[in-house]
Every structure is written in C-alpha cells, then in structure tokens.
PDB file of C-alpha atoms and ligand atoms in Angstrom:
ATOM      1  CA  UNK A  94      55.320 -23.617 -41.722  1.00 43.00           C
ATOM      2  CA  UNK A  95      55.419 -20.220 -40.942  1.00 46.00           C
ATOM      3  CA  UNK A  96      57.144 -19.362 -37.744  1.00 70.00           C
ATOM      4  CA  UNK A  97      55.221 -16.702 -35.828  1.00 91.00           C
ATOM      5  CA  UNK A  98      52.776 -19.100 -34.283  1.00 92.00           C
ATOM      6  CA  UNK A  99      56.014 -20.838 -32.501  1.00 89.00           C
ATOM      7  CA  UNK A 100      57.479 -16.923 -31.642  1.00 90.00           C
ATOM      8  CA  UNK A 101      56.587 -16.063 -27.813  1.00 88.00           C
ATOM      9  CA  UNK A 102      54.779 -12.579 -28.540  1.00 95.00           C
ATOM     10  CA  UNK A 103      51.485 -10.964 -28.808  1.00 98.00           C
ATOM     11  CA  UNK A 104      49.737 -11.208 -32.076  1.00 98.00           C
ATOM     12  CA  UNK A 105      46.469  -9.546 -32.845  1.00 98.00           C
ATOM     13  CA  UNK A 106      44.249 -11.336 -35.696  1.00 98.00           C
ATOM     14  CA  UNK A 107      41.666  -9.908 -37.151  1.00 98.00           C
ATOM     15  CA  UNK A 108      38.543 -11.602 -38.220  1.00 98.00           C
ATOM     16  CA  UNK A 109      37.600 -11.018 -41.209  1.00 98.00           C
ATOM     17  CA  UNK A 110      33.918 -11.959 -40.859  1.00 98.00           C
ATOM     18  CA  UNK A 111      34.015  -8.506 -38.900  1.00 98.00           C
ATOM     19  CA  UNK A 112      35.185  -7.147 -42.438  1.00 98.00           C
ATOM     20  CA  UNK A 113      33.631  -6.052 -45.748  1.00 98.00           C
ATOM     21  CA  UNK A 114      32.144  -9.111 -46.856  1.00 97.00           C
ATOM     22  CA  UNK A 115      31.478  -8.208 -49.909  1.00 98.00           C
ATOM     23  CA  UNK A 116      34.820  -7.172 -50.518  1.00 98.00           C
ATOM     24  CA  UNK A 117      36.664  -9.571 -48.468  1.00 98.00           C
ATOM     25  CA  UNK A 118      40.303  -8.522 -50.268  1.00 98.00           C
ATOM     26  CA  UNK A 119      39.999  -5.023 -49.293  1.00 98.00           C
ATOM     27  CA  UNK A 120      39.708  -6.098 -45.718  1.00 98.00           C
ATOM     28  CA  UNK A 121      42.710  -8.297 -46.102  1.00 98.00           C
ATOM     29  CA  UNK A 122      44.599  -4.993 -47.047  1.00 98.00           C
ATOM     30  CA  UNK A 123      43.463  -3.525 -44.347  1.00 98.00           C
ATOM     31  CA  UNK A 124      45.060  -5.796 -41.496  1.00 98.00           C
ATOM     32  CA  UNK A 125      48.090  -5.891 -43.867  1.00 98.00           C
ATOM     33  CA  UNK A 126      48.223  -2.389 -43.657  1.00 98.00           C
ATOM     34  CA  UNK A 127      47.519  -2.353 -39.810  1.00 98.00           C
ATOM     35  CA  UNK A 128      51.099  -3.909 -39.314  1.00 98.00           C
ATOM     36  CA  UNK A 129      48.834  -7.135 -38.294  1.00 98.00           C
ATOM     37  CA  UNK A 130      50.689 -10.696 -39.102  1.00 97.00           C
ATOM     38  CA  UNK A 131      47.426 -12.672 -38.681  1.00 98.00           C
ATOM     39  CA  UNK A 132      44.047 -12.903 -40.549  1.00 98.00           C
ATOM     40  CA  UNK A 133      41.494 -15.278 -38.406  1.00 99.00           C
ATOM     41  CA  UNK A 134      39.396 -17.098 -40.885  1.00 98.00           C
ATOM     42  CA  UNK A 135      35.898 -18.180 -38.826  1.00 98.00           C
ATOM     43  CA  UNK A 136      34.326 -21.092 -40.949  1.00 98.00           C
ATOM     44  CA  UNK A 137      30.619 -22.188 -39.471  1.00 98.00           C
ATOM     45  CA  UNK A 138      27.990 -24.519 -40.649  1.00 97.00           C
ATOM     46  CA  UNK A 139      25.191 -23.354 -39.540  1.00 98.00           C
ATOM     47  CA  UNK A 140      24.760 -26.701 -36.908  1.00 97.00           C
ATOM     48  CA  UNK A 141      27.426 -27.010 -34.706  1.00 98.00           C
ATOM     49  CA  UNK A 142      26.542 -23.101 -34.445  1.00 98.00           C
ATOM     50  CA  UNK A 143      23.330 -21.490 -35.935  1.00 97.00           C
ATOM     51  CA  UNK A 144      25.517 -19.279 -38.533  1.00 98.00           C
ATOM     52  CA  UNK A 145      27.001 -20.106 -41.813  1.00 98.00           C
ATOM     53  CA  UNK A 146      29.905 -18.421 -43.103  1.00 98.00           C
ATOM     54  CA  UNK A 147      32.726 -19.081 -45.356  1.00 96.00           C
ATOM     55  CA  UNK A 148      34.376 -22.400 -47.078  1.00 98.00           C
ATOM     56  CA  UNK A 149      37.573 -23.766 -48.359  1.00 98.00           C
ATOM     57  CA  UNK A 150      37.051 -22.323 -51.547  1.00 98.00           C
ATOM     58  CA  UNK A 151      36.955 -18.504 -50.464  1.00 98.00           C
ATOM     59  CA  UNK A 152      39.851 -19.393 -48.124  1.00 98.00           C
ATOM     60  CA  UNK A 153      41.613 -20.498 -50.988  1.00 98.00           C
ATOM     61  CA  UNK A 154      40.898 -17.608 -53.583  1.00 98.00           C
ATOM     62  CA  UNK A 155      41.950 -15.484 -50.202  1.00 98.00           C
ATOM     63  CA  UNK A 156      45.468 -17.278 -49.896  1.00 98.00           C
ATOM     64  CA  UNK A 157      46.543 -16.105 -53.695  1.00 98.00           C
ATOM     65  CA  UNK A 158      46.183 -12.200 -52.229  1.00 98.00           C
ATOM     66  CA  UNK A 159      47.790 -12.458 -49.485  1.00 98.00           C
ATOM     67  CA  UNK A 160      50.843 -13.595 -47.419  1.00 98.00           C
ATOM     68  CA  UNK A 161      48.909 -12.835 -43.816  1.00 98.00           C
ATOM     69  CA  UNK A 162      49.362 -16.229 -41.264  1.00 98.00           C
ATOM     70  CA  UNK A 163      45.861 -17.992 -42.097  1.00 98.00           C
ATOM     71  CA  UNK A 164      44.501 -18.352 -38.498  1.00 98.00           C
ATOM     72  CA  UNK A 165      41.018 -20.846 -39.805  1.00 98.00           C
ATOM     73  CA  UNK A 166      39.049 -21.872 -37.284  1.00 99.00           C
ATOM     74  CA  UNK A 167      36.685 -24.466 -37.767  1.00 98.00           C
ATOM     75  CA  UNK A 168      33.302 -24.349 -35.751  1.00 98.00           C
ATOM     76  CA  UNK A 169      32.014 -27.429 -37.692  1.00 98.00           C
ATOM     77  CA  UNK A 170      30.048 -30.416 -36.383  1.00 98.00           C
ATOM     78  CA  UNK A 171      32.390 -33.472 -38.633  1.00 98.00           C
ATOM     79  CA  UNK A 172      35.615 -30.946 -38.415  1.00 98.00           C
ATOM     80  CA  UNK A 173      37.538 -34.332 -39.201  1.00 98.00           C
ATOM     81  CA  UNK A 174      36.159 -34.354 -42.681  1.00 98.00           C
ATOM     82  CA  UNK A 175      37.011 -31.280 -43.788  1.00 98.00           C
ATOM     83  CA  UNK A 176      40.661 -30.744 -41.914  1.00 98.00           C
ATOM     84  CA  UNK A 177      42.190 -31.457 -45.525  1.00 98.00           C
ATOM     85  CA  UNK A 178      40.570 -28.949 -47.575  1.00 98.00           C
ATOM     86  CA  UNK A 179      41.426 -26.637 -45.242  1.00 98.00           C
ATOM     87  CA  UNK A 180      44.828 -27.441 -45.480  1.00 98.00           C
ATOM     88  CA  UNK A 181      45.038 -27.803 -49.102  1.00 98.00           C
ATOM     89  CA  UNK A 182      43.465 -24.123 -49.323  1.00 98.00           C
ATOM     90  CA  UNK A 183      46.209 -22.949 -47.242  1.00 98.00           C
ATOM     91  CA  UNK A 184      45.470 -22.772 -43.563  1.00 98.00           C
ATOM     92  CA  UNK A 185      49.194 -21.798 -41.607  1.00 98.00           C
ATOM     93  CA  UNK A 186      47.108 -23.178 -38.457  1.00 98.00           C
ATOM     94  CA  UNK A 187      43.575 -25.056 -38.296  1.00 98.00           C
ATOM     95  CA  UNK A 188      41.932 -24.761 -34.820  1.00 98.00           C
ATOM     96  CA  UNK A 189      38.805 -27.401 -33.943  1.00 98.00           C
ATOM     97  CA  UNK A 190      36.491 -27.580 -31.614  1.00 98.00           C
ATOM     98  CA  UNK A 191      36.456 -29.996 -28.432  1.00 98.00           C
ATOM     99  CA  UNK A 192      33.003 -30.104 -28.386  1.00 98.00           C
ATOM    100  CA  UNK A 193      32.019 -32.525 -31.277  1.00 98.00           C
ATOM    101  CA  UNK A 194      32.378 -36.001 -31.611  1.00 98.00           C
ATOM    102  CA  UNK A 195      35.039 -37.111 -33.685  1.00 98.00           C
ATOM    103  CA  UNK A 196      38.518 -38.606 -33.128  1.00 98.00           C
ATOM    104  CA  UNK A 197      40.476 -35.526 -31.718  1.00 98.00           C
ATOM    105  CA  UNK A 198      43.897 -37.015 -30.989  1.00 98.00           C
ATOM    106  CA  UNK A 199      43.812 -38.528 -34.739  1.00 98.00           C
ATOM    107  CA  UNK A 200      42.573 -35.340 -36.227  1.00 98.00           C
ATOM    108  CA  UNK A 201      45.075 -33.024 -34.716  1.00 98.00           C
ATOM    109  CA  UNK A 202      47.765 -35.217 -35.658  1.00 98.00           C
ATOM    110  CA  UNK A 203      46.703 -35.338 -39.382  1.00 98.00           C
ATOM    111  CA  UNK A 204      46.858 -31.335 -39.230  1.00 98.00           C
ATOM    112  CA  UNK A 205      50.018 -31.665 -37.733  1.00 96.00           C
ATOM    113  CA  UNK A 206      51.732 -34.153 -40.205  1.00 97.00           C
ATOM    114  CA  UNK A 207      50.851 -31.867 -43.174  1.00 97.00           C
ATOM    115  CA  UNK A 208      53.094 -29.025 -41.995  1.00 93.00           C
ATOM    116  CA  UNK A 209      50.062 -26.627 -40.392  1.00 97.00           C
ATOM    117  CA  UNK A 210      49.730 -25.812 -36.654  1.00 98.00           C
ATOM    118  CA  UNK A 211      46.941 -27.094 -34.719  1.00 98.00           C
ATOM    119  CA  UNK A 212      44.555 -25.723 -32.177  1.00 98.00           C
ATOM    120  CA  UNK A 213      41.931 -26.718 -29.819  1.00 98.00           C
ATOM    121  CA  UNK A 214      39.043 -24.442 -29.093  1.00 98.00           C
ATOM    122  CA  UNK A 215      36.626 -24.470 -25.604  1.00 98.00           C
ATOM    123  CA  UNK A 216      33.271 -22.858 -25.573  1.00 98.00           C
ATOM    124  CA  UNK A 217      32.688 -20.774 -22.566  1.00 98.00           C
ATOM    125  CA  UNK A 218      30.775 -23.599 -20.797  1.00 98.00           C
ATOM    126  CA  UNK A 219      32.919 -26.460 -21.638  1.00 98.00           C
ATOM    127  CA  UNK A 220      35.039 -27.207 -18.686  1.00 97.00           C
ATOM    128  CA  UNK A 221      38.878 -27.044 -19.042  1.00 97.00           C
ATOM    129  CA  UNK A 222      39.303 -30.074 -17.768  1.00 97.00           C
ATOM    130  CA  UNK A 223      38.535 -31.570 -20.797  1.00 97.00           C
ATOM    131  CA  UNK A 224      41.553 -30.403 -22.703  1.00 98.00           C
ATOM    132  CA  UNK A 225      44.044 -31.603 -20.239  1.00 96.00           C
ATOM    133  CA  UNK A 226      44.896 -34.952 -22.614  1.00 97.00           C
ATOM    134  CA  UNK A 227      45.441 -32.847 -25.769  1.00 98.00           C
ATOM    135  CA  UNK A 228      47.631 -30.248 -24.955  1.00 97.00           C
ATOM    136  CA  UNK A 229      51.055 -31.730 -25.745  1.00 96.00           C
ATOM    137  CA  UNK A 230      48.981 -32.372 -29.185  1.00 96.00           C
ATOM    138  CA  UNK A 231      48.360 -28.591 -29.840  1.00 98.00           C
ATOM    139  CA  UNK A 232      50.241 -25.597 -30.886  1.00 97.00           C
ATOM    140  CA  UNK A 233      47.570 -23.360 -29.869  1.00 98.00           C
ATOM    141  CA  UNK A 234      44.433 -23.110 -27.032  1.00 98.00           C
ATOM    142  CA  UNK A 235      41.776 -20.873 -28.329  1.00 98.00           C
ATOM    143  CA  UNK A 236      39.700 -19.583 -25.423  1.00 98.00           C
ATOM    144  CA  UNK A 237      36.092 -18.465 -26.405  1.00 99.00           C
ATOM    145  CA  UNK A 238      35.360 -15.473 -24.412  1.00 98.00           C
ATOM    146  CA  UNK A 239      31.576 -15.403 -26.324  1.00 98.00           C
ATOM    147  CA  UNK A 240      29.740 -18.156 -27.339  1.00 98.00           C
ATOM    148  CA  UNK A 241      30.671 -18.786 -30.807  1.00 98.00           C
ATOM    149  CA  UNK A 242      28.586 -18.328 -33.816  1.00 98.00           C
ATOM    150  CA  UNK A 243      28.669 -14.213 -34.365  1.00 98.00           C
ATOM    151  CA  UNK A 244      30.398 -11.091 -34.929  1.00 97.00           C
ATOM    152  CA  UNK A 245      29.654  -8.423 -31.875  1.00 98.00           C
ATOM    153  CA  UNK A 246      28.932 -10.546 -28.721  1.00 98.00           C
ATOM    154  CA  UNK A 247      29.830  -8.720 -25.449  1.00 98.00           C
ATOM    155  CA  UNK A 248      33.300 -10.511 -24.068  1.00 98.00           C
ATOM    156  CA  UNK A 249      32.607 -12.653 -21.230  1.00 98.00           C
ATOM    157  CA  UNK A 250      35.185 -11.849 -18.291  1.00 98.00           C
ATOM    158  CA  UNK A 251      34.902 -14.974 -16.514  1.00 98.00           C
ATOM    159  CA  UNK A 252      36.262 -17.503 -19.189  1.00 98.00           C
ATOM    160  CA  UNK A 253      39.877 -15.360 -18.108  1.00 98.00           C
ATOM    161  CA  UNK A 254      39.971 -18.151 -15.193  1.00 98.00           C
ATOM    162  CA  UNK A 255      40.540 -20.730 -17.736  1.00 98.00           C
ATOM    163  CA  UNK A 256      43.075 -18.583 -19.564  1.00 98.00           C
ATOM    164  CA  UNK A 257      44.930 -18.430 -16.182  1.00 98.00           C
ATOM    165  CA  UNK A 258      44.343 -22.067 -15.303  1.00 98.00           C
ATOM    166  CA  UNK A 259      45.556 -23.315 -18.879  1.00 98.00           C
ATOM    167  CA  UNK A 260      48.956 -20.840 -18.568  1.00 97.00           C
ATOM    168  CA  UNK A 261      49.853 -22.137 -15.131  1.00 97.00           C
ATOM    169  CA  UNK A 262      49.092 -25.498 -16.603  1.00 97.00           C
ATOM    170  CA  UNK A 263      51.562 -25.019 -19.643  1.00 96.00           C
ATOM    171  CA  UNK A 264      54.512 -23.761 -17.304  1.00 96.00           C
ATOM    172  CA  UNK A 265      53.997 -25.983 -14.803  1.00 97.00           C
ATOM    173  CA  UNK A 266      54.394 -28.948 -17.344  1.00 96.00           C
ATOM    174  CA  UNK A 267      57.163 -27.371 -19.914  1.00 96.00           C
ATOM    175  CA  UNK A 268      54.537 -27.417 -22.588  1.00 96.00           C
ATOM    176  CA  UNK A 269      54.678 -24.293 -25.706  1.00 94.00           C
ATOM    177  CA  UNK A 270      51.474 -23.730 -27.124  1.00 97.00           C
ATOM    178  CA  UNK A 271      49.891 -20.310 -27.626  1.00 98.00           C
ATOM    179  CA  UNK A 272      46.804 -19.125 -26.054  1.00 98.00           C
ATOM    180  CA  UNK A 273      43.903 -17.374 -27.950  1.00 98.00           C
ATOM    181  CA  UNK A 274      41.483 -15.026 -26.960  1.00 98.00           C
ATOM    182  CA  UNK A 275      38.134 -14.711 -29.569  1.00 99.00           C
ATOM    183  CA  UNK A 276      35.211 -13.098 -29.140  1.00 98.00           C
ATOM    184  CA  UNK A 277      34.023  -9.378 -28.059  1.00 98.00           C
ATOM    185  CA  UNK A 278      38.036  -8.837 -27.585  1.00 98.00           C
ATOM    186  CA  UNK A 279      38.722  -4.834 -27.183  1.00 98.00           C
ATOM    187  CA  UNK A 280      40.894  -1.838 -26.170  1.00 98.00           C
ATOM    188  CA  UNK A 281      38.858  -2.115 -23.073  1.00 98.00           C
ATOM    189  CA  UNK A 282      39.311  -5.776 -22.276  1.00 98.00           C
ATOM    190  CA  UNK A 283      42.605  -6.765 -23.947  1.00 98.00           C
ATOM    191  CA  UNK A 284      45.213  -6.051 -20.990  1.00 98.00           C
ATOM    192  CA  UNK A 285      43.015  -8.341 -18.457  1.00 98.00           C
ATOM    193  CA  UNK A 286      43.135 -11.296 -21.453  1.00 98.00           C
ATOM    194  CA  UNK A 287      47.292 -10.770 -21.800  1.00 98.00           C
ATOM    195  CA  UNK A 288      47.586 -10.393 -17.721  1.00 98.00           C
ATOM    196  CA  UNK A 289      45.928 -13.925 -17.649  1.00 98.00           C
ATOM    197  CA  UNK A 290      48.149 -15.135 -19.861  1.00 98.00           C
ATOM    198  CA  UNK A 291      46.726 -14.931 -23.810  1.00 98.00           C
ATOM    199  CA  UNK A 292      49.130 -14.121 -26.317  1.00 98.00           C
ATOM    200  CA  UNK A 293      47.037 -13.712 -29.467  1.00 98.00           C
ATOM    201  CA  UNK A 294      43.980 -11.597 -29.763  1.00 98.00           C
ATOM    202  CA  UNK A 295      41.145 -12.532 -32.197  1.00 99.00           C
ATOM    203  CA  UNK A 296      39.266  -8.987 -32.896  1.00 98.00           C
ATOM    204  CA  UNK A 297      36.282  -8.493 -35.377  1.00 98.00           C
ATOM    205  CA  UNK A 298      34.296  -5.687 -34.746  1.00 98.00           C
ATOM    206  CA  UNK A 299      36.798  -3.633 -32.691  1.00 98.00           C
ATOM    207  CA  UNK A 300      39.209  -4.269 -35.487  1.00 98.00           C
ATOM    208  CA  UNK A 301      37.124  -3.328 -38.481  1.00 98.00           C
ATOM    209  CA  UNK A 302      35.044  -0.345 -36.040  1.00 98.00           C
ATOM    210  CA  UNK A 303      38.336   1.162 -35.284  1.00 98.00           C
ATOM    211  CA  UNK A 304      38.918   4.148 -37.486  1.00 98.00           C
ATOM    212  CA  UNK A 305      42.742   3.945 -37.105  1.00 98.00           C
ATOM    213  CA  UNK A 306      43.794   0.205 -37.804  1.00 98.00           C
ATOM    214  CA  UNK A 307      47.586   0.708 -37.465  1.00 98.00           C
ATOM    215  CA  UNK A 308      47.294   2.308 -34.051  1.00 98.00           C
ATOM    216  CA  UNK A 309      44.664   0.244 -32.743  1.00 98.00           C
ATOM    217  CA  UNK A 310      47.212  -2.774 -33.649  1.00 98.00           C
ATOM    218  CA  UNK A 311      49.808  -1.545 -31.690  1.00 98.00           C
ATOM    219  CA  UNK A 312      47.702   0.294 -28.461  1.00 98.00           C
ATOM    220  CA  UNK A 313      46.203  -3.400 -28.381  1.00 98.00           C
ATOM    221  CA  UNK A 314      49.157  -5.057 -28.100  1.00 97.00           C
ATOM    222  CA  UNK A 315      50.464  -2.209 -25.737  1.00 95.00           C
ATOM    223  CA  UNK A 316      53.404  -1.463 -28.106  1.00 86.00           C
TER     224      UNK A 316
HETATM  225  C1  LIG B 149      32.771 -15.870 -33.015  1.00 96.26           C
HETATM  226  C2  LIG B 149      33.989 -15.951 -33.892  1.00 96.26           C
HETATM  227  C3  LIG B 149      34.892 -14.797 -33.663  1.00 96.26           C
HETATM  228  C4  LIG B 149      34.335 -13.479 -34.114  1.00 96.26           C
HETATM  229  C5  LIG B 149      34.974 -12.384 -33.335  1.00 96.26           C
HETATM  230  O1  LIG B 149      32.037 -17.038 -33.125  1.00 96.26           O
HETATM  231  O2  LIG B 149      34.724 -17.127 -33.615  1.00 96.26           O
HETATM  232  O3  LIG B 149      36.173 -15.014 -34.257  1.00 96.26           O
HETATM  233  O4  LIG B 149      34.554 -13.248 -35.477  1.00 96.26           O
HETATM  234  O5  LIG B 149      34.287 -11.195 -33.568  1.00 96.26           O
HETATM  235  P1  LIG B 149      34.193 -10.081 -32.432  1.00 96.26           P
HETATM  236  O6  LIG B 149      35.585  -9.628 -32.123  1.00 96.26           O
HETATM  237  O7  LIG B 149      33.329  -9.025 -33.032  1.00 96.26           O
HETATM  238  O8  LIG B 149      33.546 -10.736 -31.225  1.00 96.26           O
HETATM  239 ZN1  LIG B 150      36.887 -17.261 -34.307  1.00 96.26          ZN
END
C-alpha cells in the first residue's frame, strides 16, 4: 500500500472527470506534471446519482500509465459488488458511500484486507451522525461539499461544520483517518476547507480550468 494516504499532509487530487475525456492519459500527465501525488477516479451509475461515468476497466488501462495514488470513489447503488474489481484494477484507496444499503462494516473490511485504504463518503444532507460507528473502520472521511453526480457544482460552505465536527471527533478519540473535501473545491474556498480541518482536496474543474497546474498545486495547498 502506498504510504501517502497514512502521511499527515495536504494532498490535492485531481479529478479526472474534470479532464480531457477523450484523452484521459494526457490528463493523467498533467497532474503528474502539476507535482500532484493523487488522481481521484469518480465512478457513477447513473442511479445512485443521475450520471454515468467510468468503470473498472478504464481504471485499469489507466493504472498501466501511471504511478499517481488511485483515489476511486464509488458513487454506486450495490458498491459491495463491485469493491473487488476495483481493487483488482488497482485502486490505492476505494471510498463508498454511506448512503446505500449494503453491509458497510463487512465491505470496508474486505477493502481493507486486500491491502487498499478505505473511505466513507457523506452527501451534504446526510447527517454526520451516521458515520460515528465506522470511523475506526476507515482510513479516510470524504466530505461532499456538492451533491454528487457532476463536474462544476458551486461548493457548499456549510458542509465545513461537519468537517470541523468529524476533526474534533478524530482527536478527541485518538483515531488517524484523513479528511476529504470534493466538490466545487477552489483557490477561493480551499483555506476555509484546511482551517476546518480537511487534508486532501478533490478539484475538477479548478484543476483542469487552471492555466498553470504546477502553481495552482502548490498556491492550493499554500506551499
Ligand atoms: C462530484 C464528484 C467530484 C467532482 C469534482 O460528484 O465526486 O469528484 O469530480 O469536480 P469539481 O471540482 O468540478 O466540483
Ligand atoms: Zn469525487
């Protein structure tokens, strides 16, 4: 397992839906080039959000041109079903959903046994609460700051409470997971995610829009 998901720093990860989809390989040199560690891989399908996007087999063909951390994160309805594909394509860390109904404790340690790090994502208006019993399960929280299913959404400011909430949470009870950001993250917005506690920033479109990807990597991570 690669080690930078365990490291206590900022990482940014592109998404690479954000990126030339019809030349997804040029857009992995890109965050190469950018100095960025992380690629976020955003697989939908199409029901447990209204978008369809990529599958194992692209992540796969992706993982021979690269060594970028594969950040995958599953917005799937059954994401039990398809944790070992995912896996076996290469994921470095598989994030699911809370939201659907399938046996999350079991899942996350199946991830877990195969040598990948696991995450557990929260739509904006699912409340933290919720995630309290996994998070001695999880190497990483993703916090959706849109609601997920697109590219572009305008960041939501108010799901920073629950990055607050789940940091005081982790320090308060000696747990070591990271916390992710995803979804209309920015120049503008990124310092009030980190002050709240995230320490990895998903970015699309501000990624792929910016016309310097090196220095946007490093003014976003205020280094
Ligand atoms: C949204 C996806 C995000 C998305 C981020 O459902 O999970 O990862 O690609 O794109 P931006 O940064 O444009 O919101
Ligand atoms: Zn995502």
């Amino acid at each position: 397992m690669k080690s930078s998901c365990y490291e206590n720093r900022l990482i940014l990860a592109p998404s690479i839906i954000g990126g030339n989809q019809a030349n997804l390989e040029e857009s992995l040199r890109e965050i190469e080039l950018s100095g960025s560690e992380w690629v976020h891989l955003d697989v939908m399908d199409g029901q447990f959000v209204p978008n369809v996007t990529l599958g194992a087999t692209i992540v796969k063909a992706l993982r021979s041109k690269t060594k970028l951390f594969f950040d995958v994160h599953l917005m799937l309805n059954n994401p039990d079903f398809h944790v070992q594909s995912f896996i076996d394509a290469g994921a470095d860390s598989i994030t699911l959903h809370l939201e659907p109904n399938y046996p999350i404790k079991k899942t996350l340690e199946l991830v877990r046994s195969k040598d990948c790090a696991v995450g557990l994502a929260l739509n904006p208006l699912t409340p933290l609460e919720k995630v309290y019993p996994f998070l001695s399960f999880v190497d990483l929280m993703l916090v959706m700051t849109v609601n997920p299913g697109f590219c572009g959404q305008e960041f939501m400011p108010e799901c920073l409470e629950k990055v607050q909430a789940l940091n005081a949470f982790k320090f308060k009870n000696g747990l070591d997971f990271r916390i992710e950001v995803d979804g209309g993250i920015s120049l503008e917005n990124a310092k009030s995610c980190i002050l709240a506690g995230a320490n990895t920033l998903v970015c699309g479109t501000s990624f792929f829009k910016s016309k310097n990807k090196e220095q946007f990597h490093k003014e976003i991570l205020g280094i």
